[in-house]
Short mmCIF file of C-alpha atoms and ligand atoms in Angstrom, two decimals:
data_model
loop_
_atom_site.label_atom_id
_atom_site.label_comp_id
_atom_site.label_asym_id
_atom_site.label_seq_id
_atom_site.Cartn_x
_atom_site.Cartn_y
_atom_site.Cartn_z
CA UNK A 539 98.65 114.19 103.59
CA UNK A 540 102.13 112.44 103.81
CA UNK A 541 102.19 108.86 104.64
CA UNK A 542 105.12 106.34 105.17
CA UNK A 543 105.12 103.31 102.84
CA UNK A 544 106.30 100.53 105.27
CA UNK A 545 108.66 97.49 103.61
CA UNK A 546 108.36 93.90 105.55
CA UNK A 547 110.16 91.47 105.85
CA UNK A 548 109.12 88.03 106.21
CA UNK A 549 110.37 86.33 109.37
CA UNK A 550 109.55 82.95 107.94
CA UNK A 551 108.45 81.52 104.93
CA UNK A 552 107.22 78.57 104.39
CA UNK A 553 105.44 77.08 101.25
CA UNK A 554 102.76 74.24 102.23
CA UNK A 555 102.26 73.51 99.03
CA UNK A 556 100.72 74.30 95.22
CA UNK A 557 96.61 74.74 95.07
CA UNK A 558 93.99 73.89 92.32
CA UNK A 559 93.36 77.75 90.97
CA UNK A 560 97.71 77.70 90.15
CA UNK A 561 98.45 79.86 93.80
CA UNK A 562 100.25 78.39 96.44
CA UNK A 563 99.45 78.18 100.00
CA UNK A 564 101.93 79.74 102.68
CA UNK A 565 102.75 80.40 106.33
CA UNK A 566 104.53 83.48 106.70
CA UNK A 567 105.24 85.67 110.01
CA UNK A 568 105.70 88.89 108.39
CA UNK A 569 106.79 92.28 110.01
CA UNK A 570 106.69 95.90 108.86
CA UNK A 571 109.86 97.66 109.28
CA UNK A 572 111.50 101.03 109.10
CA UNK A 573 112.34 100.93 105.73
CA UNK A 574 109.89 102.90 104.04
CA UNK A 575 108.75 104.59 100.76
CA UNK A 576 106.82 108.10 101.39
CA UNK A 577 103.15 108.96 99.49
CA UNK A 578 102.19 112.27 99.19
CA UNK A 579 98.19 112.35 98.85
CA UNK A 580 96.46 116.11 97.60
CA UNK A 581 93.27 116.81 96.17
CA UNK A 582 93.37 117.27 92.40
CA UNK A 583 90.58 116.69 89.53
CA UNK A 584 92.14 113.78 88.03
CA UNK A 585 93.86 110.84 89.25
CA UNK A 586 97.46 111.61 88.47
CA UNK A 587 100.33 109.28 89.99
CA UNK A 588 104.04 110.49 89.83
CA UNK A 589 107.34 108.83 91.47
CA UNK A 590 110.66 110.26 92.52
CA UNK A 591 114.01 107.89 93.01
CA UNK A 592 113.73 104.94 90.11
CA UNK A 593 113.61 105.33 87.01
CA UNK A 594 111.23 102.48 85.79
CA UNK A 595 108.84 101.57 88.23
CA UNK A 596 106.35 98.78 88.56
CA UNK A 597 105.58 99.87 91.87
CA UNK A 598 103.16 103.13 90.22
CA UNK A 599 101.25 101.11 88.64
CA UNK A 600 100.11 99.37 91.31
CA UNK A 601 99.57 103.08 92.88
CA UNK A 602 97.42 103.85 90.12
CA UNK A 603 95.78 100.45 90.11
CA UNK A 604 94.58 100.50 93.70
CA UNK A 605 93.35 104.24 93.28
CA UNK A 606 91.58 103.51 90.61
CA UNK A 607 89.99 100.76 91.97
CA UNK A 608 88.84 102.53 95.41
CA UNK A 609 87.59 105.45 93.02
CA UNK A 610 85.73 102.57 90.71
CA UNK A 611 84.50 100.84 93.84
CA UNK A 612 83.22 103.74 95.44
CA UNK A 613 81.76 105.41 92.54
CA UNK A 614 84.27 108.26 93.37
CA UNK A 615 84.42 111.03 90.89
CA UNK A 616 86.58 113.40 92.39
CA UNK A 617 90.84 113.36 91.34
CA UNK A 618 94.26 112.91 93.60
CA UNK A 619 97.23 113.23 93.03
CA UNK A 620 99.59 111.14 94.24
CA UNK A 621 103.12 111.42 94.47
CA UNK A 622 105.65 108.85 95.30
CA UNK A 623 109.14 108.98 96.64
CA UNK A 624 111.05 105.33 96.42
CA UNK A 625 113.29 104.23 98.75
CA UNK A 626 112.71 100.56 99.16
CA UNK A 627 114.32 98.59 96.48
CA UNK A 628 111.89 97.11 94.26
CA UNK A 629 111.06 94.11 93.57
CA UNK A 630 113.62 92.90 95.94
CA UNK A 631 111.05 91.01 98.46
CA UNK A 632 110.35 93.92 100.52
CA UNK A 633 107.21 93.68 99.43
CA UNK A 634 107.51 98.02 98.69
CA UNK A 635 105.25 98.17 95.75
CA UNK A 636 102.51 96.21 97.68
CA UNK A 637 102.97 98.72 100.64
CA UNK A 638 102.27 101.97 98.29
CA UNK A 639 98.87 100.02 97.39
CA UNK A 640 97.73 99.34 100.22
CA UNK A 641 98.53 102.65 101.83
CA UNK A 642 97.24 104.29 98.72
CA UNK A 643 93.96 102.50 99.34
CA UNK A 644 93.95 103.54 103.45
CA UNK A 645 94.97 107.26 102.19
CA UNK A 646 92.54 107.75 99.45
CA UNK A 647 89.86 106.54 102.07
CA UNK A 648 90.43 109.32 104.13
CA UNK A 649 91.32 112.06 101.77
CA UNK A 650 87.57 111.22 99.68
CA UNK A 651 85.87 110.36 103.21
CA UNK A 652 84.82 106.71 101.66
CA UNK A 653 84.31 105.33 104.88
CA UNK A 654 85.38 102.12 103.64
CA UNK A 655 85.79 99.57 106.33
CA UNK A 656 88.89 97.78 106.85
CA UNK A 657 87.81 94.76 105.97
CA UNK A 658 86.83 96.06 102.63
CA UNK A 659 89.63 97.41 102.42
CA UNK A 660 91.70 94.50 103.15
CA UNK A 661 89.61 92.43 100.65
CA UNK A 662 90.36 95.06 97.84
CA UNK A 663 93.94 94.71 98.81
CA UNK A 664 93.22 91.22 97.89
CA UNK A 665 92.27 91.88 94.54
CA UNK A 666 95.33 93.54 93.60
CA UNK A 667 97.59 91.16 94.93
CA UNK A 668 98.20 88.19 97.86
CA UNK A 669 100.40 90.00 99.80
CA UNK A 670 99.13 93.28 99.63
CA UNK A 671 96.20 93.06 102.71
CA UNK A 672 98.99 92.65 105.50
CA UNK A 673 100.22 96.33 104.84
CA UNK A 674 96.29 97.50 105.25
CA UNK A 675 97.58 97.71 108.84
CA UNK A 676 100.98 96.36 109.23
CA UNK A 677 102.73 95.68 112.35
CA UNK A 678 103.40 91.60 112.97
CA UNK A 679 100.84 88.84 110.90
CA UNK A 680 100.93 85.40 110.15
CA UNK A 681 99.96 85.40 106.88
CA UNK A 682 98.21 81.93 105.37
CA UNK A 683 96.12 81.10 102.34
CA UNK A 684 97.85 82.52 98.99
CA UNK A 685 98.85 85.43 101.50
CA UNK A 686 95.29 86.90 101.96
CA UNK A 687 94.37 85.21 105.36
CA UNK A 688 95.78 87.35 108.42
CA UNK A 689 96.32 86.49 111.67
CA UNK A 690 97.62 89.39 114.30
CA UNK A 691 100.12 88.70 116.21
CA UNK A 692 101.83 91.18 118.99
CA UNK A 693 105.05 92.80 117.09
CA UNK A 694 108.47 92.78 117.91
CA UNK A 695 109.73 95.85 120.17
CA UNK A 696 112.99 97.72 118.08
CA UNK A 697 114.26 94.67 116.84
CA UNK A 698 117.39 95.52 114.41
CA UNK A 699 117.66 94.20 110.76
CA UNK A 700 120.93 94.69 108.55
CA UNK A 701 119.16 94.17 104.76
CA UNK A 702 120.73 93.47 101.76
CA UNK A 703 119.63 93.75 98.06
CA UNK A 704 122.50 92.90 95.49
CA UNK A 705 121.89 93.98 92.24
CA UNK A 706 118.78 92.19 90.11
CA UNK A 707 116.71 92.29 87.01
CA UNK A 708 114.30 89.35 86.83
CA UNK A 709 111.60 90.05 85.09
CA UNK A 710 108.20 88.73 86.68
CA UNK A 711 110.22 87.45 89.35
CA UNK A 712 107.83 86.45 92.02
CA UNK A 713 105.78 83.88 88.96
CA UNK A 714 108.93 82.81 88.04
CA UNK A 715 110.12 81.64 91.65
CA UNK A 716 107.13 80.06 92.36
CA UNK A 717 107.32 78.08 89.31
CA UNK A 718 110.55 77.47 90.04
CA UNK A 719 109.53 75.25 93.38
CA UNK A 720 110.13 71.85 93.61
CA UNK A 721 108.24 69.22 96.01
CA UNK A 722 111.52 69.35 98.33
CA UNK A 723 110.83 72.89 98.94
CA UNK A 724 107.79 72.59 100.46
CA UNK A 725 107.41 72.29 104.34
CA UNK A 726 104.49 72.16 106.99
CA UNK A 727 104.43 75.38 108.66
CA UNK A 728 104.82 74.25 112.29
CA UNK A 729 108.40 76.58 111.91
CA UNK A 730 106.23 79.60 111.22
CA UNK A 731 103.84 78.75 113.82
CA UNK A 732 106.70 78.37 116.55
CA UNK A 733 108.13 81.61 115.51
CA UNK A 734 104.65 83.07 115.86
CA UNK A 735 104.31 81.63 119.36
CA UNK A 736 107.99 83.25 120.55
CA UNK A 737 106.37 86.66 119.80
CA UNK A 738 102.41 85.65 121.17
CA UNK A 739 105.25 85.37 124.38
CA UNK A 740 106.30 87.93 124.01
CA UNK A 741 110.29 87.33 123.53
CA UNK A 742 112.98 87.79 120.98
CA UNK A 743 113.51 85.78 117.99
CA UNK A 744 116.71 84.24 117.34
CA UNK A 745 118.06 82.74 114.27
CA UNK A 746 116.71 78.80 114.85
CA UNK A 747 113.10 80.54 114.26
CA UNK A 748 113.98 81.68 110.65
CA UNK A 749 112.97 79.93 107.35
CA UNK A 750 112.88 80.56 103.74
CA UNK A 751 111.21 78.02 101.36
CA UNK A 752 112.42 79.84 98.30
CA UNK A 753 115.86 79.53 99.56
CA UNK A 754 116.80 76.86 96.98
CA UNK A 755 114.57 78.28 94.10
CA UNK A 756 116.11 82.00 94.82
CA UNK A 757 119.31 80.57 94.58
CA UNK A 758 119.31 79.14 91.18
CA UNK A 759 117.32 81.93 89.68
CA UNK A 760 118.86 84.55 90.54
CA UNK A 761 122.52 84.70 89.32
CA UNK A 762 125.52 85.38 91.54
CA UNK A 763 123.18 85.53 94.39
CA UNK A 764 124.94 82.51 96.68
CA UNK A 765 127.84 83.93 96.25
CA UNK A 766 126.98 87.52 97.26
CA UNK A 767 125.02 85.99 99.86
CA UNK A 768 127.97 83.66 101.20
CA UNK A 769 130.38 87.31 101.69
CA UNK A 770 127.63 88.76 103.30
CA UNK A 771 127.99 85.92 106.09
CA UNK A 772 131.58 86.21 106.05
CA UNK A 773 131.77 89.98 106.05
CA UNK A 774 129.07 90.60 108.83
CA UNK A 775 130.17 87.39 110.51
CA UNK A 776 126.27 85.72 110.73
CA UNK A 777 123.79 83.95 108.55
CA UNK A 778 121.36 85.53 106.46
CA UNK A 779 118.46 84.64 105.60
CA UNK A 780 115.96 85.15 102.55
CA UNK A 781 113.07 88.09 102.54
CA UNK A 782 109.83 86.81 100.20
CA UNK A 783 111.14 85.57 97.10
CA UNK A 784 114.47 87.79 97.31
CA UNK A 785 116.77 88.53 96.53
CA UNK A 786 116.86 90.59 99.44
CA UNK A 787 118.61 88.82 102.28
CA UNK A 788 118.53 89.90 106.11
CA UNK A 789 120.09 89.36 109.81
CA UNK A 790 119.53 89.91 113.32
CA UNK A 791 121.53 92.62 114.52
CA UNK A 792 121.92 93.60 118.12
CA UNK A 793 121.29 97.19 118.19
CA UNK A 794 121.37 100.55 116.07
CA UNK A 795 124.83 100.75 115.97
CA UNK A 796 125.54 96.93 115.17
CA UNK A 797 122.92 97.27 112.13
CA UNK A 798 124.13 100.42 110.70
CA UNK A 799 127.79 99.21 110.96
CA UNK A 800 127.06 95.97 109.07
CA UNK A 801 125.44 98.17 106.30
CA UNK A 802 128.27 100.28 105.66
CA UNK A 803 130.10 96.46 105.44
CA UNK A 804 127.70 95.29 103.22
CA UNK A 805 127.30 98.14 100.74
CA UNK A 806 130.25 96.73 98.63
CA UNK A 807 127.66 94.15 97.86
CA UNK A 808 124.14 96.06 96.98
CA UNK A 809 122.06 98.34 98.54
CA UNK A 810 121.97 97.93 102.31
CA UNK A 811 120.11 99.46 105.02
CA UNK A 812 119.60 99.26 108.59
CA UNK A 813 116.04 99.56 109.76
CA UNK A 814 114.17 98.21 112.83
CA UNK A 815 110.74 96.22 113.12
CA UNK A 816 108.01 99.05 113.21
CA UNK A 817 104.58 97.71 115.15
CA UNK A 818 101.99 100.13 113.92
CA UNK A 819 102.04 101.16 110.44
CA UNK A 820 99.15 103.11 111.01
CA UNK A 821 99.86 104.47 113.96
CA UNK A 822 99.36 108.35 113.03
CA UNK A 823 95.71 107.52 111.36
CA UNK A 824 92.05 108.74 112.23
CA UNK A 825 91.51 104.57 111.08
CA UNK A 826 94.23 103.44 113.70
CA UNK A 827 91.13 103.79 116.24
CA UNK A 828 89.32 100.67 113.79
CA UNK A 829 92.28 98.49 113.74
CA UNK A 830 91.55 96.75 117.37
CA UNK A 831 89.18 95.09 115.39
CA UNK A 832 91.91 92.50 113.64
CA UNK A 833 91.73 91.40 110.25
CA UNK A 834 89.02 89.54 109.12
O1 LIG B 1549 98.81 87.55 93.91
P1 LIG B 1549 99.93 88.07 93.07
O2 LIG B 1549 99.46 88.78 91.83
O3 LIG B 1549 100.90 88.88 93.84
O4 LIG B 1549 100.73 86.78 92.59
C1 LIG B 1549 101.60 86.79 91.48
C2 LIG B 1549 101.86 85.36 91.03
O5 LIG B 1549 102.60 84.67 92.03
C3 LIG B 1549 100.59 84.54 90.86
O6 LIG B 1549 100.07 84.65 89.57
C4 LIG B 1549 101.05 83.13 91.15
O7 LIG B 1549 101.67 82.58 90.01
C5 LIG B 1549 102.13 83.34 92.17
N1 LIG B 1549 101.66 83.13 93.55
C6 LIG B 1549 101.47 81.84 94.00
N2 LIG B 1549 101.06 81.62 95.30
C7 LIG B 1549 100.84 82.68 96.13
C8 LIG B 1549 101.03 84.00 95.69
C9 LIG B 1549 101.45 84.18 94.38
O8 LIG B 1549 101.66 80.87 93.27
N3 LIG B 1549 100.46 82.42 97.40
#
């Protein structure tokens, strides 16, 4: 079975503050998009990962984490192998290596016939990582808690993104932007949940409605980024705006054409892409017939 790894990106962003157990809480509207990693899911005797299209890749692990921990869940004895082909930029905030997991978790499911639930299967999610139960089923979310809490929302219809990751290599870089926060940083949410109401209305987003708490933070850790991210304003003639903890940066674009032209601008800079918001990640599964029941 061949499955498309969907990347996000998050529409807002907003930190509320730090907790107790060292996590922080958030209010994110989050959408899958187009942009998308493929997993290639056979029967085999052992559990066998493999990746195509980087050359050192934290994203397999987390492949081989999640399998193994449906396969130690379910008391699974039986192999897969799975075979990865990257094409969302890693660690960039696209959230790509948390999108193999989850869909390795939803894949494995059917391939061994586990029956898992998706709630199960969101809360395994969990325990691999906050951010990794929205792409369970994808689509649009407001995500709260330390990313784990999920609230559906209805997604965006073929809106346009142009994205753009200039080059990085922070190591650990999502613990090290979180540390990185300051009290100033923090805000209340209420942007997230008017950006969440404009799509429960069904109409379009526009630029007032986007946020980025790690805007500041992103800024100072990752070097040269304000300046690539300044000639990406000037050359596509808008403002960008931060994706998770970056350094991938993104803006509206009016259509197909607008997007893929701004790429081809922007690819000077990084990698760019155009891709559109996708509303069903799971729209080709048996389980798409479960998801009407929201997360829980
Ligand atoms: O949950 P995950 O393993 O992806 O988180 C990685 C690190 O990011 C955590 O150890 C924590 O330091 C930080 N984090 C946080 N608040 C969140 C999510 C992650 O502080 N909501």
């Amino acid at each position: 079975m061949l499955y498309r790894c969907y990347a996000k990106i998050n529409l807002t962003l907003e930190i509320l503050g730090r907790r107790d157990d060292g996590y922080h809480d958030l209010a994110s509207l989050v959408h899958t998009i187009s942009l998308a990693d493929k997993l290639r899911i056979e029967h085999a005797d052992d559990l066998l990962t493999r990746v195509e299209g980087l050359d050192i890749d934290p994203d397999t692990n987390l492949v081989a984490r999640a399998a193994a921990l449906l396969a130690s869940t379910t008391g699974e004895r039986r192999g897969a192998e799975l075979s990865l082909v990257k094409r969302i930029p890693a660690a960039a905030g696209l959230g790509g290596g948390s999108s193999d997991a989850a869909t390795t978790l939803v894949g494995l499911n059917a391939l061994w016939n586990s029956h898992v639930s998706v709630a199960d299967l969101t809360r395994l999610a969990a325990d691999l990582g906050s951010d990794i139960p929205f792409f369970v089923r994808g689509g649009a979310a407001v995500m709260r808690g330390r990313g784990e809490q999920l609230e559906a929302v209805p997604p965006l219809g073929g809106q346009w993104f142009v994205i753009l990751v200039p080059p990085h290599d922070v190591l650990d870089k999502t613990r090290w932007l979180y540390t990185a926060l300051e009290a100033s940083d923090f805000s209340s949410g209420e942007t997230t949940e008017a950006a969440a109401d404009v799509l429960r209305r069904r109409q379009a987003l526009d630029v007032t409605h986007l946020v980025n708490g790690f805007e500041r933070a992103a800024r100072s850790v990752f070097p040269g980024l304000s300046a690539t991210w300044a000639e990406a304003q000037r050359l596509a003639a808008r403002p960008f705006f931060l994706s998770g903890a970056g350094p991938a940066v993104f803006a509206l674009a009016s259509d197909r054409a607008d997007a893929r032209r701004q790429a081809a601008r922007l690819a000077q800079l990084g990698s760019a892409h155009a891709a559109r918001t996708v509303k069903h990640a799971r729209a080709s599964l048996k389980f798409a017939a479960e998801t009407s029941i929201g997360y829980s």
